[in-house]
Coordinates of C-alpha atoms and ligand atoms in Angstrom, one line a residue:
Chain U
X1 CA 78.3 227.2 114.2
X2 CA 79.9 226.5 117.5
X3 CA 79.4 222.8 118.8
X4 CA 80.2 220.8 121.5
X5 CA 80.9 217.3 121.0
X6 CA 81.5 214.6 123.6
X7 CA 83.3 211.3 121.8
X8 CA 83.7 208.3 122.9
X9 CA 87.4 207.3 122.8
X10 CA 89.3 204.1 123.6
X11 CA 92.8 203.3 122.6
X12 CA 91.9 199.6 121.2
X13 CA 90.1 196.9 122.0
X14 CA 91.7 195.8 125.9
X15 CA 91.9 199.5 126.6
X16 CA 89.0 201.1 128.5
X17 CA 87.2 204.2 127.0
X18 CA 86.2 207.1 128.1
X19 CA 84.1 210.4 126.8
X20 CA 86.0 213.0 126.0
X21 CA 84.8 217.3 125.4
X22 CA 85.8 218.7 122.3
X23 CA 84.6 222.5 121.0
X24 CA 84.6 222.9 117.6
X25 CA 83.9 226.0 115.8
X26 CA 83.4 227.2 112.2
X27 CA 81.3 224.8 111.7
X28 CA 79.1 225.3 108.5
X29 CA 75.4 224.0 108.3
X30 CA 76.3 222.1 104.6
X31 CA 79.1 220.1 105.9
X32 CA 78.2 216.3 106.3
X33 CA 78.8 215.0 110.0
X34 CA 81.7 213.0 108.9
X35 CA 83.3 216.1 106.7
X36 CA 82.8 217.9 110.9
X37 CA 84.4 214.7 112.6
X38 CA 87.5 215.1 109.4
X39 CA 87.7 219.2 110.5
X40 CA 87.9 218.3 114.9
X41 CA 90.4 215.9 113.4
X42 CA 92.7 218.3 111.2
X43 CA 92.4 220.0 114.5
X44 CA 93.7 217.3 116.7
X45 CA 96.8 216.4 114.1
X46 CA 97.6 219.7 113.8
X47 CA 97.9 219.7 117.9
X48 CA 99.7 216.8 117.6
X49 CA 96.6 214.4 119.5
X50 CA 95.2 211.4 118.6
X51 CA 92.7 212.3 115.5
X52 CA 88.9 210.4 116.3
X53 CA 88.7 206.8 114.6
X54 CA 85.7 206.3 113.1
X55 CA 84.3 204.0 110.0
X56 CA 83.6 205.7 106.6
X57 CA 83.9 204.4 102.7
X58 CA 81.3 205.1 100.5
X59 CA 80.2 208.1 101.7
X60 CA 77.0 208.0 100.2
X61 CA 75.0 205.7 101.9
X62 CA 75.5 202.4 100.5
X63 CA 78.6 200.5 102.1
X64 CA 77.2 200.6 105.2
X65 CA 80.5 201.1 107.0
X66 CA 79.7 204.7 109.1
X67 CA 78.1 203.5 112.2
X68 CA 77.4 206.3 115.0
X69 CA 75.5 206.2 117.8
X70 CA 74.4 210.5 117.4
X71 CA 72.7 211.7 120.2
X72 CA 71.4 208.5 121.4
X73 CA 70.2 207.6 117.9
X74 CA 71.9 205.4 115.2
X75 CA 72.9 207.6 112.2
X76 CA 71.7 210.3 114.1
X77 CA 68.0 212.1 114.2
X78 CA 67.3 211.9 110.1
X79 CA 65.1 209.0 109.1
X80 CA 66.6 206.7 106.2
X81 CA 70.0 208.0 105.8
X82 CA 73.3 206.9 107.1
X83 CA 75.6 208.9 109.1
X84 CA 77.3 209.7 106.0
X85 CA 74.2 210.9 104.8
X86 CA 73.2 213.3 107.5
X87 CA 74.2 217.1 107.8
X88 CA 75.0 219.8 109.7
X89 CA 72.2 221.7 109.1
X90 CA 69.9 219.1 111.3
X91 CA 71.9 220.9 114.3
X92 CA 72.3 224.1 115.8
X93 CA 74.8 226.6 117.1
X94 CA 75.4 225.8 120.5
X95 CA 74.1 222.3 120.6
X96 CA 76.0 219.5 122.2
X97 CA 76.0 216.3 120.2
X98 CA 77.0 212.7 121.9
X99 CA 78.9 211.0 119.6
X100 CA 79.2 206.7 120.9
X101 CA 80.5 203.4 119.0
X102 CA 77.8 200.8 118.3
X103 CA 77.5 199.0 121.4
X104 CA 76.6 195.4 121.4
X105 CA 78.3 192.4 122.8
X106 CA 78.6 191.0 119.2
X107 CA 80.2 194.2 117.8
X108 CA 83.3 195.2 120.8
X109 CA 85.0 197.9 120.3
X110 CA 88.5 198.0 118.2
X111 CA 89.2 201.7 118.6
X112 CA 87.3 205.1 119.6
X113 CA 84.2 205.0 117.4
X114 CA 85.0 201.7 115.1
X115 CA 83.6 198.4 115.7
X116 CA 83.9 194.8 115.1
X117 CA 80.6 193.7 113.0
X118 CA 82.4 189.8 111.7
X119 CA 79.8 188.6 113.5
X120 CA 77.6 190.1 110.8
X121 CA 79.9 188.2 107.9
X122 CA 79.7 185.0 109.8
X123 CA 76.0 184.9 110.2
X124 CA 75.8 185.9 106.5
X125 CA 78.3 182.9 105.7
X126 CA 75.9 180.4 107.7
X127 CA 73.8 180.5 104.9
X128 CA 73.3 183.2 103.1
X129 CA 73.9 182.4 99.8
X130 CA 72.4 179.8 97.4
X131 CA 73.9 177.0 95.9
X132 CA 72.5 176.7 92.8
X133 CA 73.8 177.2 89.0
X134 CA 72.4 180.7 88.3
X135 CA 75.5 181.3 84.9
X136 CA 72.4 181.5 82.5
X137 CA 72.9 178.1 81.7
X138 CA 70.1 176.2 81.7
X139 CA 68.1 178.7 82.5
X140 CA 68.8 182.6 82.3
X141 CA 67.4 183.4 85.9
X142 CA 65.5 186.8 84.0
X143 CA 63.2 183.9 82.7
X144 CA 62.1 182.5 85.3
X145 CA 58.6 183.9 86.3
X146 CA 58.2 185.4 89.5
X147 CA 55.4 186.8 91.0
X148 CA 56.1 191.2 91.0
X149 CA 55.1 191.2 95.0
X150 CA 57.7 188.2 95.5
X151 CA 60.4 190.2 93.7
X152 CA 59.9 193.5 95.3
X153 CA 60.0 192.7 98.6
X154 CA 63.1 189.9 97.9
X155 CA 64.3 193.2 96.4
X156 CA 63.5 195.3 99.4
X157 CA 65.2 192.5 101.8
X158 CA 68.2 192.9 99.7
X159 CA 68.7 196.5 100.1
X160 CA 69.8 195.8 103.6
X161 CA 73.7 197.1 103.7
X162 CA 74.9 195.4 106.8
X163 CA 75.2 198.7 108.9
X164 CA 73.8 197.3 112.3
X165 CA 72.4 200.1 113.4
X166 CA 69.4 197.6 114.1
X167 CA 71.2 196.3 116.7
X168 CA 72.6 199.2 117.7
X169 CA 69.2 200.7 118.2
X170 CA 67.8 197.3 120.1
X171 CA 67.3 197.6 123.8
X172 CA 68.0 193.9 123.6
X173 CA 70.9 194.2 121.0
X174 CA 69.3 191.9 118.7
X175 CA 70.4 191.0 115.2
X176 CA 66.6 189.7 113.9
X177 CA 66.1 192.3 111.1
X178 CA 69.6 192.0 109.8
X179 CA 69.4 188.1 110.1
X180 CA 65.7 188.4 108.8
X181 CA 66.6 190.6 105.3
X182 CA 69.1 188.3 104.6
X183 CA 67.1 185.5 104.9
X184 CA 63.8 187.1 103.1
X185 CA 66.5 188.2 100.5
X186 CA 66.3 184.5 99.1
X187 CA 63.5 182.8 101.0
X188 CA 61.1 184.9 98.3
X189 CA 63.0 183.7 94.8
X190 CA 62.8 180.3 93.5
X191 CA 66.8 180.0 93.4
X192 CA 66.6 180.6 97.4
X193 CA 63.9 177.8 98.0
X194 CA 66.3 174.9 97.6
X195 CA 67.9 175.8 100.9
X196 CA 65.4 177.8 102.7
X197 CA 64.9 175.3 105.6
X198 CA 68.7 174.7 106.0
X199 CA 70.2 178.5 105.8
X200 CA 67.1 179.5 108.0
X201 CA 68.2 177.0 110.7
X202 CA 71.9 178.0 110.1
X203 CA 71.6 181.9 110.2
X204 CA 69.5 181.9 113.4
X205 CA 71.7 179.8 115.0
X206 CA 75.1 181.8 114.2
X207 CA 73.0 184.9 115.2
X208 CA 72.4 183.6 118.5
X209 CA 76.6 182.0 119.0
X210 CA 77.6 185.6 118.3
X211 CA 75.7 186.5 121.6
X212 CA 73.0 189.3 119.8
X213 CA 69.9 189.4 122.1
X214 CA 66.7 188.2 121.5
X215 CA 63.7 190.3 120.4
X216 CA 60.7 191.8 121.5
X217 CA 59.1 193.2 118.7
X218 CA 59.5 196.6 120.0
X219 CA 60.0 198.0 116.1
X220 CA 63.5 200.2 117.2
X221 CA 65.5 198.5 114.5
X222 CA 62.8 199.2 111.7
X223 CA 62.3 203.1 112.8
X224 CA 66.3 203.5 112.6
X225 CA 67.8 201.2 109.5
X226 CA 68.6 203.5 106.8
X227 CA 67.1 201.4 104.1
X228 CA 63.5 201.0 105.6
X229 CA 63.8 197.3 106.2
X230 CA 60.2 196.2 107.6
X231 CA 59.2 194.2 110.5
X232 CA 57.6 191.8 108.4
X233 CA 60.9 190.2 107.3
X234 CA 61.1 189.2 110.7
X235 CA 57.9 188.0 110.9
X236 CA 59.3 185.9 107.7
X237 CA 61.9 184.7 109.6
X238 CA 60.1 183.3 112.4
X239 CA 57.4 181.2 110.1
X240 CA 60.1 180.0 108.1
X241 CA 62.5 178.9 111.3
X242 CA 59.1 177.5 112.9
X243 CA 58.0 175.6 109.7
X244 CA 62.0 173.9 109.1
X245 CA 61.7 173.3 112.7
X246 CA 58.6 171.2 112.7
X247 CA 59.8 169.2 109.4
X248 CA 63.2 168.3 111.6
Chain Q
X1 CA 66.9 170.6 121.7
X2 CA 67.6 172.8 119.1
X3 CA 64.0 174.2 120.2
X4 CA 64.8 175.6 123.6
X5 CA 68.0 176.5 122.9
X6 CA 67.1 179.0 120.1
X7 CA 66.5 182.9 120.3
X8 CA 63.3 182.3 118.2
X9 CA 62.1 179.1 120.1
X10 CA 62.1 181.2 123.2
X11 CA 60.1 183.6 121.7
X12 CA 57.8 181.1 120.3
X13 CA 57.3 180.1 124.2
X14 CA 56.6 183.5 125.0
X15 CA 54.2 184.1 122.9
X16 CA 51.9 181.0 123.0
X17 CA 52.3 181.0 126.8
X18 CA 51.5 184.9 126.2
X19 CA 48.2 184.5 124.1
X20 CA 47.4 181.4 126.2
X21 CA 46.9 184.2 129.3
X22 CA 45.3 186.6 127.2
X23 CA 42.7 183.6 126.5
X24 CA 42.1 182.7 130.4
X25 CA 42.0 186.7 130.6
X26 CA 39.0 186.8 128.8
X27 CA 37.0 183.8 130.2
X28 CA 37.9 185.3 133.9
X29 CA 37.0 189.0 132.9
X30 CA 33.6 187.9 131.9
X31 CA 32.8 185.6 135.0
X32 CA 33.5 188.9 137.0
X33 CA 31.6 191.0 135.1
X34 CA 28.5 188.9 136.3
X35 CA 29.3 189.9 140.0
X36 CA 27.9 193.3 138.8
X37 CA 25.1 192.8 136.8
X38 CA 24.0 189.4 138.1
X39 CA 25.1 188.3 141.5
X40 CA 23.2 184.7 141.1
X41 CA 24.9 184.0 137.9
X42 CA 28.3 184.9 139.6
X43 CA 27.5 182.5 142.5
X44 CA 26.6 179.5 139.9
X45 CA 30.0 179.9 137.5
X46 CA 32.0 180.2 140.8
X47 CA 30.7 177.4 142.2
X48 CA 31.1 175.5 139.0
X49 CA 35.0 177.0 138.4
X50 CA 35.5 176.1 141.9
X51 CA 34.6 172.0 142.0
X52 CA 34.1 170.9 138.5
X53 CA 37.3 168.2 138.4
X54 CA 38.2 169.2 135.2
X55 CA 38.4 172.7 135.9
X56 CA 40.2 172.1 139.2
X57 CA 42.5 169.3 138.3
X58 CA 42.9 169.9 135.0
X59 CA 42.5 173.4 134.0
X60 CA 43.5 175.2 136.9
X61 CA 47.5 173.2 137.2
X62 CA 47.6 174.3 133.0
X63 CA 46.9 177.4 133.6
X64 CA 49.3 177.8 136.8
X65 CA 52.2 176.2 134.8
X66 CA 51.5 178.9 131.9
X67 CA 52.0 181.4 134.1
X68 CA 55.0 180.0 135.7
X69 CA 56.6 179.2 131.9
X70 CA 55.6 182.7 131.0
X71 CA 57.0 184.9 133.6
X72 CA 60.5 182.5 133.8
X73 CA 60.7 182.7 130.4
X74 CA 60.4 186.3 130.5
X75 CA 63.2 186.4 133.4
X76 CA 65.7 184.6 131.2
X77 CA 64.9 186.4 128.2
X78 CA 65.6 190.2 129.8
X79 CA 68.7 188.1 131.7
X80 CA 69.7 187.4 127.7
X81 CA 69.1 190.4 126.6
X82 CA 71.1 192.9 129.3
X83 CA 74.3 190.6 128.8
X84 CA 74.1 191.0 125.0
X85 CA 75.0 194.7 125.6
X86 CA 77.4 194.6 128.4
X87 CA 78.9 198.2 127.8
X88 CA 75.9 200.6 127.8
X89 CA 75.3 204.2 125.7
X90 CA 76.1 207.6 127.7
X91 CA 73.1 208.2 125.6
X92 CA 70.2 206.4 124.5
X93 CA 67.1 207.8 123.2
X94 CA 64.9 205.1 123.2
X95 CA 61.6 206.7 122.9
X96 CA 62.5 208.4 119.8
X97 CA 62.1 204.9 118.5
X98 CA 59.9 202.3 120.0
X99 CA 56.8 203.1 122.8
X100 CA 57.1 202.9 126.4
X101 CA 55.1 199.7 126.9
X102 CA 57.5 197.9 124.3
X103 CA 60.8 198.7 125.9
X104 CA 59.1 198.2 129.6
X105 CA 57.4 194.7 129.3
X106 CA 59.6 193.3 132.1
X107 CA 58.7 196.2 134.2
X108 CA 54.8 195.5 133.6
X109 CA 55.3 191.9 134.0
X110 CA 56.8 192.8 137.4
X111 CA 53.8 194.4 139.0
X112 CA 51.5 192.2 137.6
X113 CA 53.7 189.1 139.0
X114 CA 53.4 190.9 142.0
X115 CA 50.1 191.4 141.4
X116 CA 49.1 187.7 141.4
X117 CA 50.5 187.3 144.2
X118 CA 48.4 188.7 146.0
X119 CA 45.6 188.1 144.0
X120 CA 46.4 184.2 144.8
X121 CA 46.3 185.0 148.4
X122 CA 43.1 186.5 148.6
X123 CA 41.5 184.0 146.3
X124 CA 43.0 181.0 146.0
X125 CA 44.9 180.4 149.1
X126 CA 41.6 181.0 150.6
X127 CA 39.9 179.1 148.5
X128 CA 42.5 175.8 149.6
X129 CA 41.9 176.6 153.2
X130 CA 38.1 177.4 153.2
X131 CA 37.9 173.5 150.8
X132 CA 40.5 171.5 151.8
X133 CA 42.3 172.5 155.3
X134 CA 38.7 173.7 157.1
X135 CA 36.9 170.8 155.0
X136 CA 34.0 173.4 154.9
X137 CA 31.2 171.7 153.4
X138 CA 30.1 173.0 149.5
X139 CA 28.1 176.0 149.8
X140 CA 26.8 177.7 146.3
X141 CA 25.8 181.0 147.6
X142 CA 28.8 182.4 148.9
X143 CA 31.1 183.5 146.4
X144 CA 29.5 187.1 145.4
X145 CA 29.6 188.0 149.4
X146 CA 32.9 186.9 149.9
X147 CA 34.2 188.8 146.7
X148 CA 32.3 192.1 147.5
X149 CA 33.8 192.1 150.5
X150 CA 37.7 191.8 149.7
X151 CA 36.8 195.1 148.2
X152 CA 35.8 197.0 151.1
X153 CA 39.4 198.5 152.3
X154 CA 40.8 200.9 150.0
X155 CA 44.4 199.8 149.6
X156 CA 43.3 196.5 148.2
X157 CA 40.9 198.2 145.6
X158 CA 43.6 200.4 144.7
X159 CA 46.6 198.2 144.2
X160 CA 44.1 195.9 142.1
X161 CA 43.3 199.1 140.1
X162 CA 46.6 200.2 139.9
X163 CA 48.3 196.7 138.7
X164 CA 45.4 196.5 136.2
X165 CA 46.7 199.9 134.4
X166 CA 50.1 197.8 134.3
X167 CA 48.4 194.4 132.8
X168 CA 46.7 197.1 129.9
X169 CA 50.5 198.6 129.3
X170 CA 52.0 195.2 129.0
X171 CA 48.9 194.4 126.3
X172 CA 49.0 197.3 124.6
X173 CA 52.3 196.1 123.2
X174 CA 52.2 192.2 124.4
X175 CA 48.7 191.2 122.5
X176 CA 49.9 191.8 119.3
X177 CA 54.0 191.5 119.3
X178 CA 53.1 188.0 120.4
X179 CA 51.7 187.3 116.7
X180 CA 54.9 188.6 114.9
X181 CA 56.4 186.2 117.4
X182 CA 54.7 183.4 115.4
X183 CA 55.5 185.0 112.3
X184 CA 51.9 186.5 111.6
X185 CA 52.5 189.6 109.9
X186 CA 50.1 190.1 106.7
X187 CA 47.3 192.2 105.5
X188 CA 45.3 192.1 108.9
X189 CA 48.0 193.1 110.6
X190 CA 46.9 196.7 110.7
X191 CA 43.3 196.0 111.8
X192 CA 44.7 193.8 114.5
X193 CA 46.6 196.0 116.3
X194 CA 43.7 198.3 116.4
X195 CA 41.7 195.6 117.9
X196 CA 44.8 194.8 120.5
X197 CA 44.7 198.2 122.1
X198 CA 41.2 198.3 122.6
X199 CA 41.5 194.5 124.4
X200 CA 44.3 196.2 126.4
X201 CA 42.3 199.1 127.6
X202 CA 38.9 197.7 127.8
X203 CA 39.8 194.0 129.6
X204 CA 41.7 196.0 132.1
X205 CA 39.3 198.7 132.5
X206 CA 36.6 196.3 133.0
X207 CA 38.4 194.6 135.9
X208 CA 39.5 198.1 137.1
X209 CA 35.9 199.0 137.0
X210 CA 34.8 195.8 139.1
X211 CA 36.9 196.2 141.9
X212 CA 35.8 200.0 142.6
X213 CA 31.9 199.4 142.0
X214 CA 32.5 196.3 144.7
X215 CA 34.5 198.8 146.7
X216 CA 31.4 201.2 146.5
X217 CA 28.4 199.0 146.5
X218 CA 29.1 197.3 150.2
X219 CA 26.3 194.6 151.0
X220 CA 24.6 196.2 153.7
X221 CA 22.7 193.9 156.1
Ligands
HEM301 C1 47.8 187.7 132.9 C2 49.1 188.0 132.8 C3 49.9 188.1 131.6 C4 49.5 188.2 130.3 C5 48.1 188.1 129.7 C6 50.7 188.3 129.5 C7 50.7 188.4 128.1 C8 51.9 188.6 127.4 C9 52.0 188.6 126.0 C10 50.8 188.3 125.0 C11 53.3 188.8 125.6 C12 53.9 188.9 124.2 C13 54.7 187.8 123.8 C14 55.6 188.1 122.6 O1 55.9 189.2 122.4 O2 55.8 187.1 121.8 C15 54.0 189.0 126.8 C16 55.4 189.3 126.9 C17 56.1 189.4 128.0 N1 55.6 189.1 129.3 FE1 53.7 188.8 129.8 N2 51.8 188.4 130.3 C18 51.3 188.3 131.6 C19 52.1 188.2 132.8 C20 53.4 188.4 132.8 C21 54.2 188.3 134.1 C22 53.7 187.9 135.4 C23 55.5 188.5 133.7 C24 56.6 188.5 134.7 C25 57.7 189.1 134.7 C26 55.5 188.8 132.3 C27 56.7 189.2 131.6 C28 56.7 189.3 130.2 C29 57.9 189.8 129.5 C30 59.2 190.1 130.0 C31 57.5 189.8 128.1 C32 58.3 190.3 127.0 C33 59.2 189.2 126.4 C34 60.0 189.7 125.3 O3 59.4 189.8 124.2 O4 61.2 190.0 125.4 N3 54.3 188.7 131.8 N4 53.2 188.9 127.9
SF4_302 S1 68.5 195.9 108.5 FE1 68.8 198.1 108.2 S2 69.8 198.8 110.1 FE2 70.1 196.6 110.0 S3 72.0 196.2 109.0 FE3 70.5 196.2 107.4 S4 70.5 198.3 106.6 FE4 71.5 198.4 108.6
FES303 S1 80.2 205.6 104.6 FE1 79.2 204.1 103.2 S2 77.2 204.2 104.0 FE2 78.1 205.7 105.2

């Protein structure tokens, strides 16, 4: 099939961007999205440009490094996959796809597609983490008792891979579910409790220094994050933040 | 301080000034209601509303400075919110993801600021004057006159039906999000937000409703 891509490219970070057309042709329906961005790029080197930066590792869904804005959407229109997840054959001949960086305050631009998500490492470094001896000595952490619902939805929390198309789906650029998995992650285990008042107060308040907006509950981030994160770890969030408040 | 200078602490203010509103909503839709079915009982809670102290000196100031902290807060939180993206999309799908009334809230809250601002002139500057500037002396029996006839032109009636869709869209999502604000999100959830969108179509509709049948029924003498 025969597309027509507009990109977003910027030289680096002081540099201002603009879109740029590209046609690309041959394009076949079982190709992934990033195996089309790697053929316009072939292209380009072979024409001696500039080939398209854009973030990729894992390529199967679980680094969370791809991060394209498709169409408007983050990862594109496919529910619970990642951009390096999602194929050709969700397009058609002849459509025009609009291909845009992440764009949040917290995340600026480094070059063309890629972003800057530290902010994402530093609010996970705020506090999330725990403190305590879990070597197996005393206690083998398996053998501590934990109620199933506890442990699936700590498990759940965890599944988060630090993409940010949450925020790059938020009218508002917020950060709450990422902030909010990462603190249900250990908020829900007895090994998290020790800290729960402290890294709650700590993550929030890195979240907001990076400059991520506030939210409104508007559900974007939940429809769009790959890995189904819920609402209610939000919800989490703010009773727990509320409850350390009040204590002081 | 580390209360009002949190994302979550602002939202916490939002949505107890929120629910606080949706509270006084309820109490002033059902006074009106009376208007229609019973014109003597509207006259008495009027009265009452209008020179019980506590209600006037007490009530009435808490309720003004909720709607001031709401609608401020609201300001500084879409003021927040457009800086943390300060390069926009070329393209941006939002309604493949979230409903209208969700991404519009400071659109809603517009016309319904608006809204009351007018509503305060017809009522409650009027109100001031008629008790305090005119020192008119108390008179029980006015109020269902007085309120029948605001509704007599047209372009009020309609701008008071018209803002009163707005106040449903900015409940429709507003009612409930204010709960997750507070960090209630459990088994009821579900059921709740049921219950929320039919508050945020009937409540308006019933004000809607009062304005026109007021507009309508004219007293004739
Ligand atoms: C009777 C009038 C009103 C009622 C009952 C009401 C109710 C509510 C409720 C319950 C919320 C949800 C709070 C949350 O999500 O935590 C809300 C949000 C909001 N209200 Fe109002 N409101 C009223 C008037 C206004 C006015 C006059 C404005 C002026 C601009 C306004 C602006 C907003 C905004 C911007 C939000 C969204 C804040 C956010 O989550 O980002 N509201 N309102
Ligand atoms: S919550 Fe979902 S969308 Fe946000 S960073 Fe984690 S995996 Fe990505
Ligand atoms: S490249 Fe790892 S998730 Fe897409």
């Amino acid at each position: 099939m025969k597309l027509y891509l507009k990109i977003w490219r910027q030289k680096d970070a002081k540099s201002k961007g603009a879109m740029v057309d590209y046609t690309l042709d041959g394009v076949e329906e079982d190709m992934s999205f990033l195996e089309m961005l790697d053929i316009l790029n072939e292209d380009l080197i072979a024409k001696g440009e500039e080939p398209v930066e854009f973030d990729h590792d894992c390529r199967e869904g679980i680094c969370g490094t791809c991060s394209l804005m498709i169409n408007g959407r983050p990862h594109g229109p496919d529910s619970l996959i990642t951009a390096c997840q999602l194929h050709m054959r969700s397009f058609n001949d002849g459509d025009e796809i609009v291909i845009e960086p992440w764009r949040a305050k917290a995340f600026p631009v480094i070059k063309d597609l890629i972003t800057d998500r530290s902010a994402f490492d530093r609010i996970q470094q705020a506090g999330g983490y725990i403190s305590v001896n879990t070597s197996g000595r005393p206690v083998d952490a398996n053998a501590i008792p934990i109620e199933k619902e506890h442990a699936d939805d700590s498990f759940n929390a965890a599944t988060c891979i630090g993409c940010g198309a949450c925020v790059a789906a938020c009218k508002n650029a917020s950060a709450m579910l990422f902030t909010s998995a990462k603190v249900s992650q250990f908020a829900l285990l007895p090994q998290g409790q020790v800290e729960a008042a402290e890294r709650v107060q700590n993550m929030v308040r890195q979240m907001d220094l990076e400059g991520f907006g506030n939210c409104t509950n508007t559900g974007a981030c939940e429809v769009e994050c790959p890995k189904g994160i819920s609402l209610e770890n939000i919800a989490r969030m703010n009773r727990e933040y509320l409850s350390a408040t009040l204590k002081g | 301080m580390s209360l009002i200078k949190s994302s979550l602490a602002r939202k916490y203010v939002m949505a107890l000034s929120g629910l606080f509103l949706v509270i006084f909503l309820i109490l002033h839709v059902t006074i009106n209601l009376a208007s229609v079915f019973s014109p003597e009982f509207f006259n008495e809670a009027s009265h009452f509303m209008g020179y019980n102290p506590l209600v006037q000196f007490l009530m009435q100031p808490i309720l003004i400075a909720g709607v001031i902290v709401h609608f401020v807060m609201g300001f500084v939180l879409e003021i927040q919110n457009r800086k943390a993206r300060d390069v926009g999309y070329v393209k941006y799908n939002g309604a493949a993801n979230a409903p209208w009334a969700s991404r519009n809230m400071i659109y809603s809250g517009l016309v319904v600021l608006a809204f009351l601002a007018l509503h305060f002139y017809d009522f409650w500057v009027h109100e001031m004057t008629y008790k305090y500037i005119e020192a008119n002396p108390q008179d029980p029996t006015r109020y269902y006159a007085e309120t029948v006839e605001k509704f007599a032109p047209v372009w009020r009636t309609v701008l008071y039906a018209v803002s009163f869709v707005l106040l449903g869209l900015h409940l429709w999502h507003g009612f409930a999000s204010s709960f997750q604000s507070m960090g209630v999100n459990n088994k009821y959830t579900a059921g709740f937000k049921k219950f929320a969108k039919i508050f945020a179509v009937v409540v308006p509709l019933a004000f809607a409703f009062i304005a026109v049948y007021h507009h309508l029924n004219p007293i004739t003498h």
